[in-house]
Amino acid sequence: MERFVVGKEEKRRRWLNVGWGLLFSGAMVIAITVGHEQDPERYSSFLWWSVVWIFGAANLGNLLFLLRYLRTVDDHCIELAPGKLRFLSAGNWSELEFEQVSALRLFRSRGKLRHIQLLLKNRRGIRLEGYQDLDRLAQCLQDALPGKLMS
């Protein structure tokens, strides 16, 4: 049985995304502030407060989602067992029988595997991303699901 955990690179990437969002929001607020100083009629204080509130709420939401993700991902892993994929998180586990999977898709960008999608017979999908050694996980899934790889 093989076990895969979420990698440190994924956690770092998510922190960087929140940082870029905060930086972009700050740049927009500064641009509106400069515009308001130069032309108060065109860039009203209502526009400034709207931008501040919207970007503030969006960044706060992003941060809360990130903190929730980081809290749950530390004890999360997936295990490849014979005939099934087991998801373990916070002491709870669920299993996916391989016979429920209708297709396996690998998504690559610039030659690097970015995520794996398992398409189920009930037309739902499971996206696997951010795990350490994602290439090994993909190979194990291809071996466990012969003939189900879609290009």
Coordinates of N, CA and C in Angstrom, one line a residue:
M1 N 0.8 -1.2 0.0 CA 0.0 0.0 0.0 C 0.9 1.2 0.0
E2 N 0.6 2.1 -0.9 CA 1.4 3.4 -1.0 C 0.6 4.5 -0.5
R3 N 1.3 5.5 0.2 CA 0.7 6.6 0.8 C 1.2 7.9 0.2
F4 N 0.3 8.8 -0.2 CA 0.7 10.1 -0.7 C 0.2 11.2 0.1
V5 N 1.0 12.2 0.4 CA 0.6 13.4 1.2 C 0.8 14.6 0.4
V6 N 0.1 15.7 0.8 CA 0.2 17.0 0.1 C 1.6 17.6 0.4
G7 N 2.3 18.0 -0.7 CA 3.6 18.5 -0.5 C 3.8 19.9 0.0
K8 N 4.9 20.3 0.5 CA 5.2 21.6 1.0 C 5.1 22.6 -0.2
E9 N 5.5 22.2 -1.4 CA 5.4 23.1 -2.5 C 4.0 23.6 -2.8
E10 N 3.0 22.8 -2.6 CA 1.6 23.1 -2.7 C 1.2 24.2 -1.7
K11 N 1.6 24.0 -0.5 CA 1.3 24.9 0.6 C 1.9 26.3 0.3
R12 N 3.1 26.2 -0.1 CA 3.9 27.5 -0.5 C 3.2 28.2 -1.7
R13 N 2.8 27.4 -2.7 CA 2.1 28.0 -3.8 C 0.8 28.7 -3.4
R14 N 0.1 28.1 -2.5 CA -1.2 28.7 -2.1 C -1.0 30.0 -1.3
W15 N 0.1 30.0 -0.4 CA 0.5 31.2 0.3 C 0.8 32.3 -0.7
L16 N 1.6 31.9 -1.8 CA 2.0 32.9 -2.8 C 0.8 33.5 -3.5
N17 N -0.2 32.6 -3.8 CA -1.4 33.1 -4.5 C -2.2 34.1 -3.6
V18 N -2.2 33.9 -2.3 CA -2.9 34.8 -1.5 C -2.1 36.1 -1.4
G19 N -0.8 36.0 -1.4 CA 0.1 37.2 -1.4 C -0.1 38.0 -2.7
W20 N -0.1 37.3 -3.9 CA -0.3 38.0 -5.1 C -1.7 38.7 -5.1
G21 N -2.7 38.1 -4.6 CA -4.0 38.7 -4.5 C -4.0 40.0 -3.7
L22 N -3.3 39.9 -2.6 CA -3.2 41.1 -1.7 C -2.4 42.2 -2.4
L23 N -1.4 41.8 -3.1 CA -0.6 42.8 -3.8 C -1.4 43.5 -4.9
F24 N -2.1 42.7 -5.7 CA -3.0 43.2 -6.7 C -4.1 44.2 -6.1
S25 N -4.7 43.7 -5.0 CA -5.7 44.5 -4.4 C -5.1 45.9 -3.9
G26 N -3.9 45.8 -3.3 CA -3.3 47.0 -2.9 C -3.0 48.0 -4.0
A27 N -2.5 47.4 -5.1 CA -2.3 48.2 -6.3 C -3.5 48.9 -6.8
M28 N -4.6 48.2 -6.8 CA -5.9 48.8 -7.3 C -6.4 49.9 -6.3
V29 N -6.3 49.7 -5.0 CA -6.6 50.7 -4.1 C -5.8 51.9 -4.2
I30 N -4.5 51.7 -4.4 CA -3.5 52.9 -4.7 C -3.9 53.6 -5.9
A31 N -4.2 52.9 -7.0 CA -4.6 53.5 -8.3 C -5.9 54.3 -8.1
I32 N -6.8 53.8 -7.4 CA -8.1 54.6 -7.2 C -7.8 55.8 -6.3
T33 N -6.9 55.6 -5.3 CA -6.6 56.7 -4.4 C -5.9 57.9 -5.2
V34 N -5.0 57.5 -6.1 CA -4.3 58.5 -6.9 C -5.3 59.2 -7.9
G35 N -6.1 58.4 -8.5 CA -7.1 58.9 -9.3 C -8.1 59.9 -8.6
H36 N -8.5 59.5 -7.4 CA -9.3 60.4 -6.6 C -8.6 61.7 -6.2
E37 N -7.3 61.6 -6.0 CA -6.6 62.9 -5.6 C -6.5 63.8 -6.9
Q38 N -6.4 63.2 -8.1 CA -6.3 64.0 -9.3 C -7.6 64.5 -9.8
D39 N -8.6 63.7 -9.7 CA -9.9 64.0 -10.3 C -11.0 63.5 -9.4
P40 N -11.4 64.2 -8.3 CA -12.3 63.7 -7.3 C -13.7 63.4 -7.9
E41 N -14.1 64.1 -9.0 CA -15.5 63.9 -9.5 C -15.5 62.6 -10.3
R42 N -14.5 62.2 -11.0 CA -14.4 61.0 -11.7 C -14.2 59.7 -10.8
Y43 N -13.3 59.9 -9.9 CA -13.0 58.8 -8.9 C -13.6 59.2 -7.6
S44 N -14.8 59.0 -7.4 CA -15.5 59.4 -6.2 C -15.1 58.6 -4.9
S45 N -15.4 59.2 -3.8 CA -15.1 58.4 -2.6 C -15.9 57.2 -2.5
F46 N -17.1 57.2 -3.1 CA -18.0 56.0 -3.1 C -17.2 54.8 -3.9
L47 N -16.6 55.2 -5.0 CA -15.8 54.2 -5.7 C -14.7 53.7 -4.9
W48 N -14.0 54.6 -4.2 CA -12.8 54.2 -3.4 C -13.3 53.2 -2.3
W49 N -14.3 53.6 -1.5 CA -14.8 52.7 -0.5 C -15.3 51.4 -1.0
S50 N -16.0 51.4 -2.2 CA -16.4 50.1 -2.8 C -15.3 49.2 -3.1
V51 N -14.2 49.8 -3.7 CA -13.0 49.0 -4.0 C -12.4 48.4 -2.8
V52 N -12.3 49.3 -1.8 CA -11.6 48.8 -0.5 C -12.5 47.7 0.1
W53 N -13.8 47.8 0.2 CA -14.6 46.8 0.8 C -14.6 45.5 0.0
I54 N -14.7 45.6 -1.3 CA -14.8 44.4 -2.1 C -13.4 43.7 -2.1
F55 N -12.3 44.4 -2.3 CA -11.0 43.7 -2.2 C -10.7 43.2 -0.8
G56 N -11.1 44.0 0.2 CA -10.9 43.6 1.6 C -11.6 42.3 1.9
A57 N -12.9 42.2 1.5 CA -13.7 41.0 1.7 C -13.1 39.8 0.9
A58 N -12.7 40.1 -0.3 CA -12.2 39.0 -1.1 C -10.9 38.4 -0.5
N59 N -10.0 39.3 -0.1 CA -8.7 38.9 0.5 C -8.9 38.2 1.8
L60 N -9.9 38.7 2.6 CA -10.2 38.0 3.9 C -10.7 36.6 3.6
G61 N -11.6 36.5 2.6 CA -12.2 35.2 2.3 C -11.1 34.3 1.8
N62 N -10.2 34.8 1.0 CA -9.0 33.9 0.5 C -8.2 33.5 1.7
L63 N -7.9 34.4 2.6 CA -7.1 34.0 3.7 C -7.8 33.0 4.6
L64 N -9.1 33.1 4.9 CA -9.8 32.2 5.7 C -9.8 30.8 5.0
F65 N -10.1 30.8 3.7 CA -10.1 29.5 3.0 C -8.7 28.8 3.0
L66 N -7.6 29.6 2.9 CA -6.3 29.1 3.0 C -6.0 28.5 4.4
L67 N -6.4 29.2 5.4 CA -6.1 28.8 6.8 C -6.9 27.5 7.0
R68 N -8.1 27.4 6.5 CA -8.9 26.2 6.7 C -8.3 25.0 5.9
Y69 N -7.8 25.3 4.7 CA -7.1 24.3 3.9 C -5.9 23.8 4.6
L70 N -5.1 24.7 5.2 CA -3.8 24.3 5.8 C -4.1 23.5 7.1
R71 N -5.2 23.8 7.8 CA -5.5 23.1 9.0 C -5.9 21.7 8.7
T72 N -6.6 21.5 7.6 CA -7.1 20.1 7.3 C -6.1 19.3 6.5
V73 N -5.2 20.0 5.8 CA -4.3 19.2 4.9 C -3.1 18.6 5.6
D74 N -2.8 19.0 6.8 CA -1.7 18.4 7.6 C -1.9 17.0 7.9
D75 N -3.2 16.6 8.1 CA -3.4 15.2 8.5 C -4.2 14.5 7.4
H76 N -4.0 15.0 6.1 CA -4.7 14.3 5.0 C -3.7 13.5 4.2
C77 N -4.1 12.4 3.7 CA -3.3 11.6 2.8 C -4.2 10.7 2.0
I78 N -3.7 10.2 0.9 CA -4.4 9.1 0.1 C -3.6 7.9 0.1
E79 N -4.2 6.8 0.1 CA -3.5 5.5 0.1 C -4.1 4.7 -1.1
L80 N -3.2 4.1 -1.8 CA -3.5 3.2 -2.9 C -3.5 1.8 -2.3
A81 N -4.7 1.2 -2.2 CA -4.8 -0.2 -1.7 C -5.2 -1.0 -2.9
P82 N -5.1 -2.3 -2.8 CA -5.6 -3.2 -4.0 C -7.0 -3.0 -4.3
G83 N -7.3 -2.5 -5.5 CA -8.7 -2.3 -5.9 C -9.4 -1.1 -5.4
K84 N -8.7 -0.2 -4.7 CA -9.4 1.0 -4.1 C -8.4 2.1 -3.8
L85 N -8.9 3.3 -3.7 CA -8.2 4.5 -3.3 C -8.8 4.9 -2.0
R86 N -8.0 5.1 -1.0 CA -8.5 5.5 0.3 C -8.1 6.9 0.6
F87 N -9.1 7.7 1.0 CA -8.8 9.1 1.4 C -8.9 9.2 2.9
L88 N -7.8 9.6 3.6 CA -7.8 9.8 5.0 C -7.6 11.3 5.4
S89 N -8.5 11.7 6.3 CA -8.4 13.1 6.7 C -9.1 13.3 8.0
A90 N -8.4 13.9 9.0 CA -8.9 14.2 10.3 C -9.5 13.0 11.0
G91 N -8.8 11.8 10.9 CA -9.3 10.6 11.5 C -10.4 9.9 10.8
N92 N -11.0 10.6 9.7 CA -12.0 9.9 8.9 C -11.4 9.4 7.6
W93 N -12.1 8.4 7.1 CA -11.6 7.9 5.8 C -12.8 7.5 4.9
S94 N -12.6 7.6 3.7 CA -13.5 7.2 2.7 C -12.8 6.4 1.6
E95 N -13.5 5.5 0.9 CA -12.8 4.7 -0.1 C -13.5 4.9 -1.4
L96 N -12.7 4.8 -2.5 CA -13.2 4.8 -3.8 C -12.8 3.5 -4.5
E97 N -13.8 2.7 -4.8 CA -13.5 1.4 -5.5 C -13.1 1.8 -7.0
F98 N -12.1 1.1 -7.5 CA -11.6 1.4 -8.8 C -12.6 1.1 -9.9
E99 N -13.6 0.2 -9.6 CA -14.6 -0.1 -10.6 C -15.6 1.0 -10.8
Q100 N -15.6 2.0 -9.9 CA -16.4 3.2 -10.1 C -15.8 4.2 -11.0
V101 N -14.5 4.0 -11.3 CA -13.8 5.0 -12.2 C -14.0 4.6 -13.7
S102 N -14.4 5.6 -14.5 CA -14.6 5.3 -15.9 C -13.4 5.8 -16.7
A103 N -12.7 6.8 -16.2 CA -11.6 7.3 -17.0 C -10.6 8.0 -16.1
L104 N -9.4 8.1 -16.5 CA -8.3 8.7 -15.8 C -7.7 9.7 -16.8
R105 N -7.5 11.0 -16.3 CA -6.9 12.0 -17.2 C -5.8 12.6 -16.4
L106 N -4.7 12.9 -17.2 CA -3.5 13.5 -16.7 C -3.4 14.9 -17.3
F107 N -3.3 15.9 -16.6 CA -3.2 17.3 -17.1 C -1.7 17.8 -16.9
R108 N -1.1 18.1 -18.0 CA 0.3 18.6 -18.0 C 0.3 20.0 -18.5
S109 N 1.3 20.8 -17.9 CA 1.6 22.1 -18.4 C 3.1 22.3 -18.4
R110 N 3.6 22.7 -19.6 CA 5.0 22.8 -19.8 C 5.8 21.6 -19.4
G111 N 5.2 20.4 -19.8 CA 5.8 19.1 -19.6 C 5.7 18.6 -18.2
K112 N 5.1 19.3 -17.3 CA 5.1 18.9 -15.9 C 3.6 18.5 -15.5
L113 N 3.5 17.4 -14.8 CA 2.1 16.9 -14.4 C 1.6 17.9 -13.4
R114 N 0.4 18.5 -13.7 CA -0.2 19.5 -12.7 C -1.2 18.9 -11.9
H115 N -2.1 18.1 -12.5 CA -3.1 17.4 -11.6 C -3.6 16.1 -12.4
I116 N -4.3 15.3 -11.6 CA -4.9 14.0 -12.1 C -6.4 14.1 -11.9
Q117 N -7.1 13.7 -12.9 CA -8.6 13.7 -12.7 C -9.1 12.3 -12.9
L118 N -9.9 11.9 -11.9 CA -10.5 10.6 -12.0 C -12.0 10.8 -12.3
L119 N -12.4 10.4 -13.5 CA -13.8 10.5 -13.9 C -14.6 9.3 -13.5
L120 N -15.7 9.5 -12.7 CA -16.5 8.4 -12.2 C -17.6 8.1 -13.1
K121 N -18.2 6.9 -12.9 CA -19.3 6.5 -13.8 C -20.6 7.3 -13.5
N122 N -20.7 7.9 -12.4 CA -21.8 8.8 -12.1 C -21.6 10.2 -12.6
R123 N -20.7 10.4 -13.5 CA -20.3 11.6 -14.2 C -19.8 12.7 -13.2
R124 N -19.3 12.3 -12.1 CA -18.5 13.2 -11.2 C -17.1 13.0 -11.4
G125 N -16.3 14.0 -10.9 CA -14.8 13.9 -11.0 C -14.1 14.1 -9.7
I126 N -13.0 13.5 -9.6 CA -12.1 13.8 -8.4 C -10.8 14.3 -8.9
R127 N -10.4 15.5 -8.5 CA -9.2 16.1 -8.9 C -8.1 15.9 -7.8
L128 N -7.0 15.3 -8.2 CA -5.9 15.1 -7.3 C -4.7 16.0 -7.7
E129 N -4.4 16.9 -6.8 CA -3.3 17.9 -7.1 C -2.6 18.2 -5.8
G130 N -1.3 18.6 -6.0 CA -0.5 19.1 -4.9 C 0.1 18.0 -4.1
Y131 N 0.0 16.8 -4.5 CA 0.6 15.7 -3.7 C 2.1 15.6 -4.0
Q132 N 2.8 15.1 -3.0 CA 4.2 14.9 -3.3 C 4.3 13.7 -4.2
D133 N 5.3 13.7 -5.1 CA 5.5 12.7 -6.1 C 4.2 12.3 -6.9
L134 N 3.7 13.4 -7.5 CA 2.5 13.2 -8.3 C 2.7 12.3 -9.5
D135 N 3.9 12.3 -10.0 CA 4.2 11.4 -11.2 C 4.1 10.0 -10.7
R136 N 4.6 9.7 -9.6 CA 4.5 8.3 -9.1 C 3.0 7.9 -8.8
L137 N 2.2 8.8 -8.3 CA 0.8 8.6 -8.1 C 0.1 8.3 -9.4
A138 N 0.5 9.1 -10.4 CA -0.1 8.9 -11.7 C 0.2 7.5 -12.3
Q139 N 1.5 7.1 -12.1 CA 1.9 5.8 -12.6 C 1.2 4.7 -11.9
C140 N 1.0 4.8 -10.6 CA 0.3 3.8 -9.8 C -1.2 3.7 -10.2
L141 N -1.8 4.9 -10.5 CA -3.2 4.8 -10.9 C -3.3 4.3 -12.3
Q142 N -2.3 4.5 -13.2 CA -2.4 4.0 -14.6 C -2.2 2.4 -14.5
D143 N -1.4 2.0 -13.6 CA -1.2 0.5 -13.4 C -2.5 -0.1 -12.8
A144 N -3.1 0.6 -11.9 CA -4.3 0.1 -11.3 C -5.6 0.2 -12.2
L145 N -5.5 1.1 -13.1 CA -6.7 1.3 -14.0 C -6.2 1.1 -15.5
P146 N -5.9 -0.1 -15.9 CA -5.4 -0.3 -17.3 C -6.5 0.0 -18.3
G147 N -6.1 0.7 -19.4 CA -7.0 1.0 -20.4 C -8.0 2.2 -20.2
K148 N -7.8 2.8 -19.1 CA -8.8 3.9 -18.7 C -8.1 5.3 -18.9
L149 N -6.9 5.4 -19.3 CA -6.2 6.6 -19.5 C -6.7 7.3 -20.7
M150 N -7.2 8.6 -20.6 CA -7.7 9.4 -21.7 C -6.6 10.4 -22.0
S151 N -6.4 10.8 -23.3 CA -5.4 11.8 -23.6 C -6.0 13.2 -23.7

